[in-house]
Coordinates of C-alpha atoms in Angstrom, one line a residue:
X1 CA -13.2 3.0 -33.1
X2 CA -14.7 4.4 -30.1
X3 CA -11.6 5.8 -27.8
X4 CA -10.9 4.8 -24.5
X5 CA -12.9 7.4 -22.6
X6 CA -16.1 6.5 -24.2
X7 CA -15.0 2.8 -23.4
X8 CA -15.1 3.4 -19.4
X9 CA -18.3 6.0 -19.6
X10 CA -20.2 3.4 -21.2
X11 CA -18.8 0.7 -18.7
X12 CA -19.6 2.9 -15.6
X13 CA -23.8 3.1 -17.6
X14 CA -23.5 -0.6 -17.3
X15 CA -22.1 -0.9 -14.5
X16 CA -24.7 1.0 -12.5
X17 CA -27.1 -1.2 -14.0
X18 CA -25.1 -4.3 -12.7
X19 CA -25.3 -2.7 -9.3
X20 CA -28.9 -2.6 -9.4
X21 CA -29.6 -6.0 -10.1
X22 CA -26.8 -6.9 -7.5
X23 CA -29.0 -4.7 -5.0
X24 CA -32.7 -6.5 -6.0
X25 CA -30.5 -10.1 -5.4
X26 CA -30.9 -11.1 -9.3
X27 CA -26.8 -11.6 -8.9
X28 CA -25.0 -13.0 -6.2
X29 CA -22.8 -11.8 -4.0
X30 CA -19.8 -13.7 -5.7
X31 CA -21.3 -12.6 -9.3
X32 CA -20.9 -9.2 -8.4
X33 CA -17.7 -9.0 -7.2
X34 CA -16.4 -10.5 -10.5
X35 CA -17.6 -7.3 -11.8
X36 CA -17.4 -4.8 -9.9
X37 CA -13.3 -5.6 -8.8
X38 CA -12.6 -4.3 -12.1
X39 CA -14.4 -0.8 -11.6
X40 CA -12.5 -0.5 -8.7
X41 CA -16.1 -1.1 -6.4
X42 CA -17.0 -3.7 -3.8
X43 CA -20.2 -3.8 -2.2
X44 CA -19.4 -4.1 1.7
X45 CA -20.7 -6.4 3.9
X46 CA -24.5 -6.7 4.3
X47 CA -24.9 -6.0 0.5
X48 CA -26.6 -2.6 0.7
X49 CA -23.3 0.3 1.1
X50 CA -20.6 0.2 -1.1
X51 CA -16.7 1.3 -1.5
X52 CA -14.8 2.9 -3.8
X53 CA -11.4 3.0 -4.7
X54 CA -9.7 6.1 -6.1
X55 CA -6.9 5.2 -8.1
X56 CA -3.9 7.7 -7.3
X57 CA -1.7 7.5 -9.5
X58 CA 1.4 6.3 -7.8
X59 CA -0.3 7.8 -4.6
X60 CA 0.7 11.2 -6.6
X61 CA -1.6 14.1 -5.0
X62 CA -1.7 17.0 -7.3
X63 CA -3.3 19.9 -5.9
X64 CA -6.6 19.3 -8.5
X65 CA -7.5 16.0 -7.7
X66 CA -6.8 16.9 -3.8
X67 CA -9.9 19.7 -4.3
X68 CA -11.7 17.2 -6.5
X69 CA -12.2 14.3 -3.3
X70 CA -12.6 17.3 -1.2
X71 CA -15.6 18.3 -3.5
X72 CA -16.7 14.4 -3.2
X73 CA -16.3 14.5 0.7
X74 CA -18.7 18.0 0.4
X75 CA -21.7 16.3 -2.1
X76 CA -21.6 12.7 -1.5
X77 CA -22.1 13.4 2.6
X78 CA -19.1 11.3 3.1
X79 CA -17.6 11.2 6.6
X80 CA -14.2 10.2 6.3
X81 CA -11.9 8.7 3.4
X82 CA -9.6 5.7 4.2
X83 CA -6.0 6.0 2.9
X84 CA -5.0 2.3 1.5
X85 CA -1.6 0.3 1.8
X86 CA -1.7 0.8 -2.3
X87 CA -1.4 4.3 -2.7
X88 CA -4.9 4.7 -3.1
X89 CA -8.4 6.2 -1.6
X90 CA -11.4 4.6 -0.7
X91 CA -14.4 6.5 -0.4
X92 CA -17.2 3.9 2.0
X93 CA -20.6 3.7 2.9
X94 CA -21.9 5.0 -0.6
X95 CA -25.2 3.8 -2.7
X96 CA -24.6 2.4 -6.1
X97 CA -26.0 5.8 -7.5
X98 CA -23.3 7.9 -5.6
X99 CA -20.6 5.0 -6.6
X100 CA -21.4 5.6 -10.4
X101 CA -21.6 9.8 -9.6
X102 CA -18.5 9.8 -8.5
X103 CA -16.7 7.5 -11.2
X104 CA -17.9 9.6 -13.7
X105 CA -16.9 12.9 -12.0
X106 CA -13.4 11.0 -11.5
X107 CA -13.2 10.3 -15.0
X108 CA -14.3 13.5 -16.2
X109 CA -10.8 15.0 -14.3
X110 CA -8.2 12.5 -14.9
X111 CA -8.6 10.6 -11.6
X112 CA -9.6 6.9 -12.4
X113 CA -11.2 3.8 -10.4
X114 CA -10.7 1.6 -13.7
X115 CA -8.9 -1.3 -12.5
X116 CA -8.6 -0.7 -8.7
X117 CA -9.6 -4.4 -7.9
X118 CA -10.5 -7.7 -9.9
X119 CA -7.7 -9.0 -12.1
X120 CA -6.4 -6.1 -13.6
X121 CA -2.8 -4.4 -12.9
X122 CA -3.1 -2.6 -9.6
X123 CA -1.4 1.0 -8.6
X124 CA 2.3 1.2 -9.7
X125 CA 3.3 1.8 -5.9
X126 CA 6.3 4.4 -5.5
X127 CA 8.6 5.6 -2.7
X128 CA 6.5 8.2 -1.3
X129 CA 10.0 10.1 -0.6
X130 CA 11.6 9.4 -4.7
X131 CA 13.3 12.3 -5.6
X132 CA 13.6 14.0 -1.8
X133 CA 15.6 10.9 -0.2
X134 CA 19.1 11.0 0.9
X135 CA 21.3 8.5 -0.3
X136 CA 18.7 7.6 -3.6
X137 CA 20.0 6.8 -6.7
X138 CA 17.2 8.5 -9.0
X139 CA 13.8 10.3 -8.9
X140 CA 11.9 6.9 -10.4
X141 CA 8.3 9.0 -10.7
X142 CA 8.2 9.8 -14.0
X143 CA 9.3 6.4 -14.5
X144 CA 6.2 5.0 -12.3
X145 CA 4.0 7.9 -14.2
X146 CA 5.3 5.6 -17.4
X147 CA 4.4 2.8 -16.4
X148 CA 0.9 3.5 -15.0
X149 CA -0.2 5.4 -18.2
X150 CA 1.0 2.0 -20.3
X151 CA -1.1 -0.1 -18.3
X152 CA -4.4 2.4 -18.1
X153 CA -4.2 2.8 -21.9
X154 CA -4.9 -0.7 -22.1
X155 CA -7.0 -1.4 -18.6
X156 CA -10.1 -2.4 -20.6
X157 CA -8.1 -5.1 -22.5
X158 CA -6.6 -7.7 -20.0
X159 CA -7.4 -10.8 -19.0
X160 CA -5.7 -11.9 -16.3
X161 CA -5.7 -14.7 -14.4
X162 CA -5.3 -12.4 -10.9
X163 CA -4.0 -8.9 -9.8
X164 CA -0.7 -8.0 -10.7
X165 CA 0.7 -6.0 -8.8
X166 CA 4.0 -3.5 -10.4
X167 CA 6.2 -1.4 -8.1
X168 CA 8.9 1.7 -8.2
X169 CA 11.8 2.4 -5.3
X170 CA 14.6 5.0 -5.5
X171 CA 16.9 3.2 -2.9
X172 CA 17.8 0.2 -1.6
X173 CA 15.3 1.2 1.6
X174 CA 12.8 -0.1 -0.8
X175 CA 10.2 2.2 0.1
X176 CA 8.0 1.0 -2.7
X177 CA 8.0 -3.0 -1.7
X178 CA 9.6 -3.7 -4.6
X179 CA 11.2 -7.0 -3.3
X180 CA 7.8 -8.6 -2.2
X181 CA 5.8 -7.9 -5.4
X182 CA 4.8 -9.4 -8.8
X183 CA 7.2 -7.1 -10.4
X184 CA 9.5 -4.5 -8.5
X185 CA 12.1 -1.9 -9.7
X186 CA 14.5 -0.6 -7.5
X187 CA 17.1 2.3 -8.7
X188 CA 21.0 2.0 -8.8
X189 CA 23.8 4.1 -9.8
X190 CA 27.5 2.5 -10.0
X191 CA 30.4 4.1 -11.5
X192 CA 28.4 7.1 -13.3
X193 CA 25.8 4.3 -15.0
X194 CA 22.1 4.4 -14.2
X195 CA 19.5 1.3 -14.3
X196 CA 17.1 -1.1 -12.4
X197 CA 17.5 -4.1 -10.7
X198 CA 14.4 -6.0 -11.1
X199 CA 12.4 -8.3 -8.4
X200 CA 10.0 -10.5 -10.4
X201 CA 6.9 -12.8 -8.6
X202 CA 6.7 -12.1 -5.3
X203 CA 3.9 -10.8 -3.1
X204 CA 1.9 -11.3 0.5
X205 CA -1.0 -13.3 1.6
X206 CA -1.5 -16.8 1.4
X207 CA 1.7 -18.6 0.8
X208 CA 3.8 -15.3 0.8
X209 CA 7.2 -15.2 -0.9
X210 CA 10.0 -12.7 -1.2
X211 CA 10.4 -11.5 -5.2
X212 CA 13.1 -13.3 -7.1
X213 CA 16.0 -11.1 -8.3
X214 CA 16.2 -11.2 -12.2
X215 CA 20.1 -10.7 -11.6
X216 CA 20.6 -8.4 -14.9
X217 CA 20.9 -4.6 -15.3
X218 CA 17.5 -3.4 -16.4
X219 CA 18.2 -0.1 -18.4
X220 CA 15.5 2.6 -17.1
X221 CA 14.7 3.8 -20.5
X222 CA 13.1 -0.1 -21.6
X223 CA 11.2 -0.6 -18.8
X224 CA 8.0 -1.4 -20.4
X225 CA 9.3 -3.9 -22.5
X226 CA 9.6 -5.7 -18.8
X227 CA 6.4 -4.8 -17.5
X228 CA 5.1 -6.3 -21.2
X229 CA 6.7 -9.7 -20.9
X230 CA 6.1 -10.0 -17.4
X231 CA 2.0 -9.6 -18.7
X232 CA 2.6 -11.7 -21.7
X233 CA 4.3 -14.5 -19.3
X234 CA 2.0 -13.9 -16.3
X235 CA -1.0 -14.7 -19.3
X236 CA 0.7 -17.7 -20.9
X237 CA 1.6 -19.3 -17.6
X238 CA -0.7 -18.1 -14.7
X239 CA -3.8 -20.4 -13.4
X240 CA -6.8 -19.3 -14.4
X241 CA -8.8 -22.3 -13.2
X242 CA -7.3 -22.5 -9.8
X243 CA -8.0 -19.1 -7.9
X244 CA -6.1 -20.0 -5.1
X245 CA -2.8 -20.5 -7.0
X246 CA -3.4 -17.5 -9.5
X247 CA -0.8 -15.2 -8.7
X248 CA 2.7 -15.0 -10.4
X249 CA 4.1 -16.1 -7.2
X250 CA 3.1 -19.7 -7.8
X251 CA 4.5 -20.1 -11.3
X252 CA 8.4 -20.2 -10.2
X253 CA 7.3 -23.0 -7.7
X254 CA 5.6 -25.3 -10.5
X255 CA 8.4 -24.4 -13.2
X256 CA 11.1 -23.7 -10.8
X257 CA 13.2 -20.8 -10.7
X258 CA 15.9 -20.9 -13.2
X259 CA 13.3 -21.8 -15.8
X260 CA 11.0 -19.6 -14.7
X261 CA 13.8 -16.8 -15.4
X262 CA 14.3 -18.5 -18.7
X263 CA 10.5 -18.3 -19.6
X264 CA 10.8 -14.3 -18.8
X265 CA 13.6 -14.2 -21.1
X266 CA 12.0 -15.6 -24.1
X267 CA 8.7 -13.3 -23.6
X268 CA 11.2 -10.9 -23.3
X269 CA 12.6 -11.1 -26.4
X270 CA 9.5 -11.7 -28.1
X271 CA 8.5 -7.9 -27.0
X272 CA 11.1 -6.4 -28.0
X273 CA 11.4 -8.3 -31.1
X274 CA 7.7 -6.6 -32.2
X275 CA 6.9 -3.3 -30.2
X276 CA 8.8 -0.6 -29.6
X277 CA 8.2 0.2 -26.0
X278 CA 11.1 3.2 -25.5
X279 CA 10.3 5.8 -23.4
X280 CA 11.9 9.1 -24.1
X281 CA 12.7 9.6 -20.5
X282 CA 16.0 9.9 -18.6
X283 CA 17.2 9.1 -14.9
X284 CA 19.4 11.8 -13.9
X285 CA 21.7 11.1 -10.8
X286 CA 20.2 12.9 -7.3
X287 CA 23.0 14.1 -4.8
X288 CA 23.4 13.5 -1.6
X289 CA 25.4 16.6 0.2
X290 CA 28.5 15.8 2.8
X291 CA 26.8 18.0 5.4
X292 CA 23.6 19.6 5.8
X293 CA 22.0 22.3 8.1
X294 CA 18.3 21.0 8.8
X295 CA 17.5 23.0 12.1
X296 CA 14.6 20.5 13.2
X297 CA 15.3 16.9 14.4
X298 CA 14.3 14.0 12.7
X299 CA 11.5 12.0 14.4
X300 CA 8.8 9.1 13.3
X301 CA 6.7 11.9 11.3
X302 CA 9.5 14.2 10.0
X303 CA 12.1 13.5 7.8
X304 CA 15.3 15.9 6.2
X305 CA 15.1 16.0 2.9
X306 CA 18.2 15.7 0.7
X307 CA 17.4 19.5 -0.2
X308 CA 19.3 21.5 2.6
X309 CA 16.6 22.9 4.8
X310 CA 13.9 20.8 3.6
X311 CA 11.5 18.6 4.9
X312 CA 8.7 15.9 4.7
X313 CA 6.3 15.7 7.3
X314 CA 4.3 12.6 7.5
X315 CA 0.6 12.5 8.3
X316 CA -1.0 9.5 9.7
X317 CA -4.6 9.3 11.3
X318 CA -5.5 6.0 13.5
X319 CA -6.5 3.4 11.0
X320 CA -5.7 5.3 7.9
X321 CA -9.2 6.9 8.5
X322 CA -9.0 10.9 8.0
X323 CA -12.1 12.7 8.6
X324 CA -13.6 15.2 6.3
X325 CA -12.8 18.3 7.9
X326 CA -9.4 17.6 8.7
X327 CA -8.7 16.5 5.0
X328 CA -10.7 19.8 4.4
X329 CA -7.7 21.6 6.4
X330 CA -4.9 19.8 4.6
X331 CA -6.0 20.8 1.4
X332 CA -6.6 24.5 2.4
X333 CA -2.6 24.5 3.6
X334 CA -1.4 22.9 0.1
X335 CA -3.5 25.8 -1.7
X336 CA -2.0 28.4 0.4
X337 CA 1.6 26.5 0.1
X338 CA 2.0 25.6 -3.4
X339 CA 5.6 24.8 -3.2
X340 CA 4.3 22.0 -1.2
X341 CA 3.3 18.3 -2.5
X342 CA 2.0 15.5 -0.8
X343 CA 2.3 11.7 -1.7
X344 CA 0.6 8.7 -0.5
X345 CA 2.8 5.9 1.4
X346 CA 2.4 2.2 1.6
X347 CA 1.5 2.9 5.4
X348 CA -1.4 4.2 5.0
X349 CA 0.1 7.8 5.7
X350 CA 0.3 11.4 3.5
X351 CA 4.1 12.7 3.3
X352 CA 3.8 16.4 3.1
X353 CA 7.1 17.4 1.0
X354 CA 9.7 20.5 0.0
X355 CA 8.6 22.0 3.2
X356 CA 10.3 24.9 5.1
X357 CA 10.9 24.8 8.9
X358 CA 8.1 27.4 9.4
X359 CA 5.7 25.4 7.2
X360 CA 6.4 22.4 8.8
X361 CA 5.6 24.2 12.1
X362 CA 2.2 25.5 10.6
X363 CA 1.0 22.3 9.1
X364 CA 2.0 20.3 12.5
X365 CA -0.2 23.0 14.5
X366 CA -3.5 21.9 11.7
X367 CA -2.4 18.3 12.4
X368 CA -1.5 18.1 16.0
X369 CA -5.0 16.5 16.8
X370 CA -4.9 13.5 15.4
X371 CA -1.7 12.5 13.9
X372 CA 0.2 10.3 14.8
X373 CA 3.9 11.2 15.8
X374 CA 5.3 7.8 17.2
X375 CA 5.6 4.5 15.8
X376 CA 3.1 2.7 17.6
X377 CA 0.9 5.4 16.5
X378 CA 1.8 5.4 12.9
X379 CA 0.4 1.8 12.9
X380 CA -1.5 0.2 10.3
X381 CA -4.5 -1.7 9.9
X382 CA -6.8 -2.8 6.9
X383 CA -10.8 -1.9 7.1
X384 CA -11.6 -5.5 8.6
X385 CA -14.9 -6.4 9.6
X386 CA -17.7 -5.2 10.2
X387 CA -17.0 -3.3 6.6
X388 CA -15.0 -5.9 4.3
X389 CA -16.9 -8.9 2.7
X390 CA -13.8 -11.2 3.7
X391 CA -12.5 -10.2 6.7
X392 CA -12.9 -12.4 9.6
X393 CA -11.7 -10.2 12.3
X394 CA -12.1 -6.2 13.9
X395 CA -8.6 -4.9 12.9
X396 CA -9.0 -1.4 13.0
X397 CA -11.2 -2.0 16.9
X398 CA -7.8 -4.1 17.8
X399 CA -5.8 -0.8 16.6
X400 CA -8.2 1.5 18.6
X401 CA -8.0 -0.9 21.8
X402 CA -4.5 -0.9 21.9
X403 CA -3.7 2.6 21.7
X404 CA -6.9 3.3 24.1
X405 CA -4.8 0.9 26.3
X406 CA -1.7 2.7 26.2
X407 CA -2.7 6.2 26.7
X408 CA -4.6 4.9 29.3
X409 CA -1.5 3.5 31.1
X410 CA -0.3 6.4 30.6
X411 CA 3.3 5.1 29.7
X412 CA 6.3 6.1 27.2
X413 CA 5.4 4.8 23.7
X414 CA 8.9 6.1 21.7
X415 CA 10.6 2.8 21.7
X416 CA 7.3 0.2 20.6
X417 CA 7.3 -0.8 17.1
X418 CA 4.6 0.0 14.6
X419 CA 2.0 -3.0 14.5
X420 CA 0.4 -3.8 10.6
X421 CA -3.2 -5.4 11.6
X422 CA -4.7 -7.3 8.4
X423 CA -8.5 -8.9 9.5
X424 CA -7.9 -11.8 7.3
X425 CA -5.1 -14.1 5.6
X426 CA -5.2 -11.5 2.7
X427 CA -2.8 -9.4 4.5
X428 CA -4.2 -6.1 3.4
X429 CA -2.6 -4.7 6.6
X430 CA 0.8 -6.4 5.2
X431 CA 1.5 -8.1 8.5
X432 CA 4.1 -10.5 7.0
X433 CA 6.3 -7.5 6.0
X434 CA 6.4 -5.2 9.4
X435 CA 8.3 -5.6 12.7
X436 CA 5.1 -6.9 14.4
X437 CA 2.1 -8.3 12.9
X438 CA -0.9 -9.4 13.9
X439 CA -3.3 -11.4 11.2
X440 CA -7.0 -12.4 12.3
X441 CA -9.0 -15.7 12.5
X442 CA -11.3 -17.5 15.2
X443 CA -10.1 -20.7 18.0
X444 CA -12.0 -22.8 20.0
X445 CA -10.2 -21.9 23.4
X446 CA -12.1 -23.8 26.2
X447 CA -15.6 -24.5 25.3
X448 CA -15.4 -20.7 24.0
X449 CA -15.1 -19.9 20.4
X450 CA -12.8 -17.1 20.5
X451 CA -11.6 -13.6 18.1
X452 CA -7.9 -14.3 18.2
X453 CA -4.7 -12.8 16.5
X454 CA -2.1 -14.9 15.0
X455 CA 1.4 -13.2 15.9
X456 CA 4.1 -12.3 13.6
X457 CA 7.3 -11.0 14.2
X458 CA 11.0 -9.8 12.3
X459 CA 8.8 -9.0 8.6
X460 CA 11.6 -6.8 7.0
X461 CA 11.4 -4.7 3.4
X462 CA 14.6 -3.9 2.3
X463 CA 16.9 -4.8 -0.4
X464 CA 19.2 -7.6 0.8
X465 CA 17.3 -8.2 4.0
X466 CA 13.6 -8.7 2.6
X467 CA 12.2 -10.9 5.0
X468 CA 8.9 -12.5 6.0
X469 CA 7.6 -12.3 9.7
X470 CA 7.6 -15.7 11.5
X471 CA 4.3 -16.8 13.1
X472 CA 5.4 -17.9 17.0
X473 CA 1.9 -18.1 18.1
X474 CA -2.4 -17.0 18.7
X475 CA -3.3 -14.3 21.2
X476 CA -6.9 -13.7 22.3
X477 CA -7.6 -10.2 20.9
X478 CA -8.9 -8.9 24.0
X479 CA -5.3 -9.6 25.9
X480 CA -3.2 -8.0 23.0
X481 CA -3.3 -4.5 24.5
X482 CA -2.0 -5.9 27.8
X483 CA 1.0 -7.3 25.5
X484 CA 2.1 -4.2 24.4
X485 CA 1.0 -2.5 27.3
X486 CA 4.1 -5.0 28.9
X487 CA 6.0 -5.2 25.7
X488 CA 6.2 -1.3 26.0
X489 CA 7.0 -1.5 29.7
X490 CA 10.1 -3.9 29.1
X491 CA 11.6 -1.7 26.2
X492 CA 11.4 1.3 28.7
X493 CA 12.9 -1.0 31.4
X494 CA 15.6 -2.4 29.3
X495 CA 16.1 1.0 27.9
X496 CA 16.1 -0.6 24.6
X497 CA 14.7 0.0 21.0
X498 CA 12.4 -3.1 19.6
X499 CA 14.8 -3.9 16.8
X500 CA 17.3 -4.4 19.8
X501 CA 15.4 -6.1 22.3
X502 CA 14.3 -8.8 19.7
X503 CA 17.1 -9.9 18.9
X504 CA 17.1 -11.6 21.9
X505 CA 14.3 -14.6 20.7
X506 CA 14.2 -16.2 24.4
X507 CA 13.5 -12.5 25.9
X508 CA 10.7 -11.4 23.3
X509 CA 9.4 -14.8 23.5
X510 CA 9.1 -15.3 27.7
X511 CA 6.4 -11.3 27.7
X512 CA 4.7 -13.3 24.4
X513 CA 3.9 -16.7 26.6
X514 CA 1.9 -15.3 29.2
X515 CA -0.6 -14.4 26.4
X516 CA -0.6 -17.0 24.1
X517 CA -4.0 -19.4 23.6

């Protein structure tokens, strides 16, 4: 039996054969993206380029596989790499040939694309700060290293009827988003005992809902016996005629919850009546000192670690887009710096951890130019049109206009919220799960056919308080700048934080009228 690395070489030779016959229109458009989801490839629009999505484990960045995208950055002539709201990289603008280069070289070192899109399990996303954050319960890496290494032993062999999409966090901050995902994990410690609660069938996009709680003590060591029957039940129950209503999310609302929890159960059981799915792992308690001595203020892009003199510092380039060179520079510092690691965050960002004050000072000096060090410029946005085959709307131009607008204006930004931009109802950008969201579409306004923004406001991600942003109206996207151009202007007036000035509806609602369509 041929093992499984020979399995995905000789997918990729097939693959790049695909690709060709995708490029001389002997497949369709739709054809080939039944295909080529799975290799974790899409062609982008116009049919010609096409992107790539690394699969990073976890968004883990070990210093290897840090030199080996540098390496692809170097030969592949590749600009810039986008840093995903899954913990991934996507490489864009390549030919088929450089595609099917580059998933081999991949393979060859551990790094895999196997599974990045289609109906395959996605990236186990992880707190990008599990193991460094105060107040956690337990590191849960090696338990989201467990997980993906179950699910890429046995990538080639699912059948699913959509994504599914698993996730880690170490706190109740639920830096992972485990409360709006297919299945989500989030550490606990009480009275000396360590285990999960679990978060089963939620997720964003069309017809969002928050994750319902399973309500039992999930023991860390027997995790994959849950990720198992939530396969087995997402298989027996899922629609795979209906794409539209494919995704876990939609079984609980045709079976209704309490049986839905039942069904789980009874898969459940099943598993661990045949396999044994033990892993020889164990959570060990992380502490959380009384006092601590960090000389260096917290801000938007550094964080104390629960290690006394510690610190993560978080990198974000507009738009998740960093350019070769700079990524170049990064890498350079975590050679130099090997007590250093950096993670990939659900934000599109790069948390730098286990760094001293003095290398947190050297690595903000190689930074300095393009990251972004307040909310507003920590913002997120998907890759939108004129790149993605379904996007409808310029996200990442919004982004750019916006903070153009503001530095422009020259005004204080500390107090304006980060804004999550997805181009289209998919809500790559996660607009339903972020203070202020904007999603994109088209509206007849007049006798003018206009790009608009749908507006979304009070998304939350957090154990207990999970909540999905409410829609209170369409904004031309040319006048959104001049909203948080006045947004911004009313926080600094008021002297108030967003989270504070919301909370009066009639306020937030009298800057957003002028500007609604």
């Amino acid at each position: 039996m041929k093992n499984q690395y020979e399995i995905l070489k000789n997918e990729i030779k097939a693959f790049h054969k695909e690709g060709y016959r995708f490029l001389n229109k002997e497949i369709s458009v739709g054809d080939f993206k039944k295909i080529s989801g799975g290799m974790g490839v899409y062609a982008q629009r116009g049919g010609e380029k096409f992107m790539i999505r690394l699969r990073t484990n976890s968004g883990l960045l070990p210093l290897n596989q840090l030199k080996l995208i540098d390496s692809f950055l170097e030969n592949f002539n590749i600009e810039k790499l986008h840093l995903t709201t899954r913990q991934a990289i996507q490489l864009h603008d390549l030919s088929i040939d450089d595609v099917c280069d580059i998933m081999e070289k991949a393979l060859d070192n551990g790094l895999y694309t196997r599974g990045g899109g289609g109906n395959f399990p996605r990236n186990v996303s992880l707190s990008p700060m599990s193991g460094v954050e105060k107040n956690e319960a337990f590191d849960v890496t090696e338990f989201a290293n467990a997980i993906s290494k179950y699910l890429m032993e046995r990538i080639t062999t699912y059948h699913l009827p959509r994504k599914l999409k698993i996730s880690m966090s170490s706190s109740s901050t639920d830096g992972g988003n485990s409360t709006i995902n297919d299945l989500g994990f989030i550490a606990k410690v009480e009275n000396g005992e360590v285990y999960f609660d679990m978060y089963i069938a939620g997720g964003l996009g069309n017809n969002p809902e928050i994750s319902i709680p399973y309500g039992k003590k999930v023991k860390p060591e027997e995790i994959l016996y849950y990720v198992e029957a939530m396969v087995n039940l997402f298989m027996a129950e899922g629609d795979y005629n209906n794409k539209a209503k494919a995704r876990t999310r939609y079984i609980p609302k045709r079976m209704g919850r309490e049986e839905f929890l039942v069904a789980f159960d009874k898969h459940l059981e099943k598993v661990k009546n045949s396999k044994d799915l033990t892993l020889n792992l164990k959570a060990i308690i992380s502490e959380t000192q009384e006092t601590y001595t960090h000389s260096l203020a917290e801000t938007p892009s550094l964080l104390h670690q629960r290690q006394d003199g510690l610190y993560t510092l978080i990198i974000h380039p507009v738009n998740g887009q960093l350019y070769h060179q700079d990524f170049k520079n990064l890498v350079e510092f975590l050679e130099n710096n090997k007590n250093a690691e950096a993670r990939l965050s659900m934000n599109e960002d790069i948390y730098v951890r286990d760094l001293t004050e003095e290398q947190v000072k050297e690595l903000s000096e190689i930074v300095k130019n393009y990251n972004g060090e307040t909310k507003i410029r920590q913002s997120v946005s998907c890759i939108g049109v004129p790149t993605c085959q379904l996007g409808v709307e310029q996200s990442q131009t919004l982004l750019k206009n916006i903070l153009s607008y503001l530095s422009e204006n020259n005004i204080k930004e500390d107090k304006l919220p980060s804004i999550n931009i997805s181009g289209c109802h998919n809500s790559c950008g996660r607009h339903q799960a972020s203070d202020l969201g904007f999603v994109g579409g088209k509206k007849k306004v007049g006798d003018a056919l206009e790009d608009v923004f749908d507006l979304y406001v009070d998304g939350i991600v957090k154990e207990g308080k999970t909540t999905l942003g409410e829609k209170i109206g369409t904004i031309i996207m040319r006048d959104i700048p001049k909203f948080i151009l006045k947004l911004g202007i009313e926080l600094e007036e008021k002297k108030l934080e967003y989270k504070e000035f919301i909370k009066d509806k009639q306020r937030f609602q009298k800057i957003v009228e002028e500007f609604l369509c």
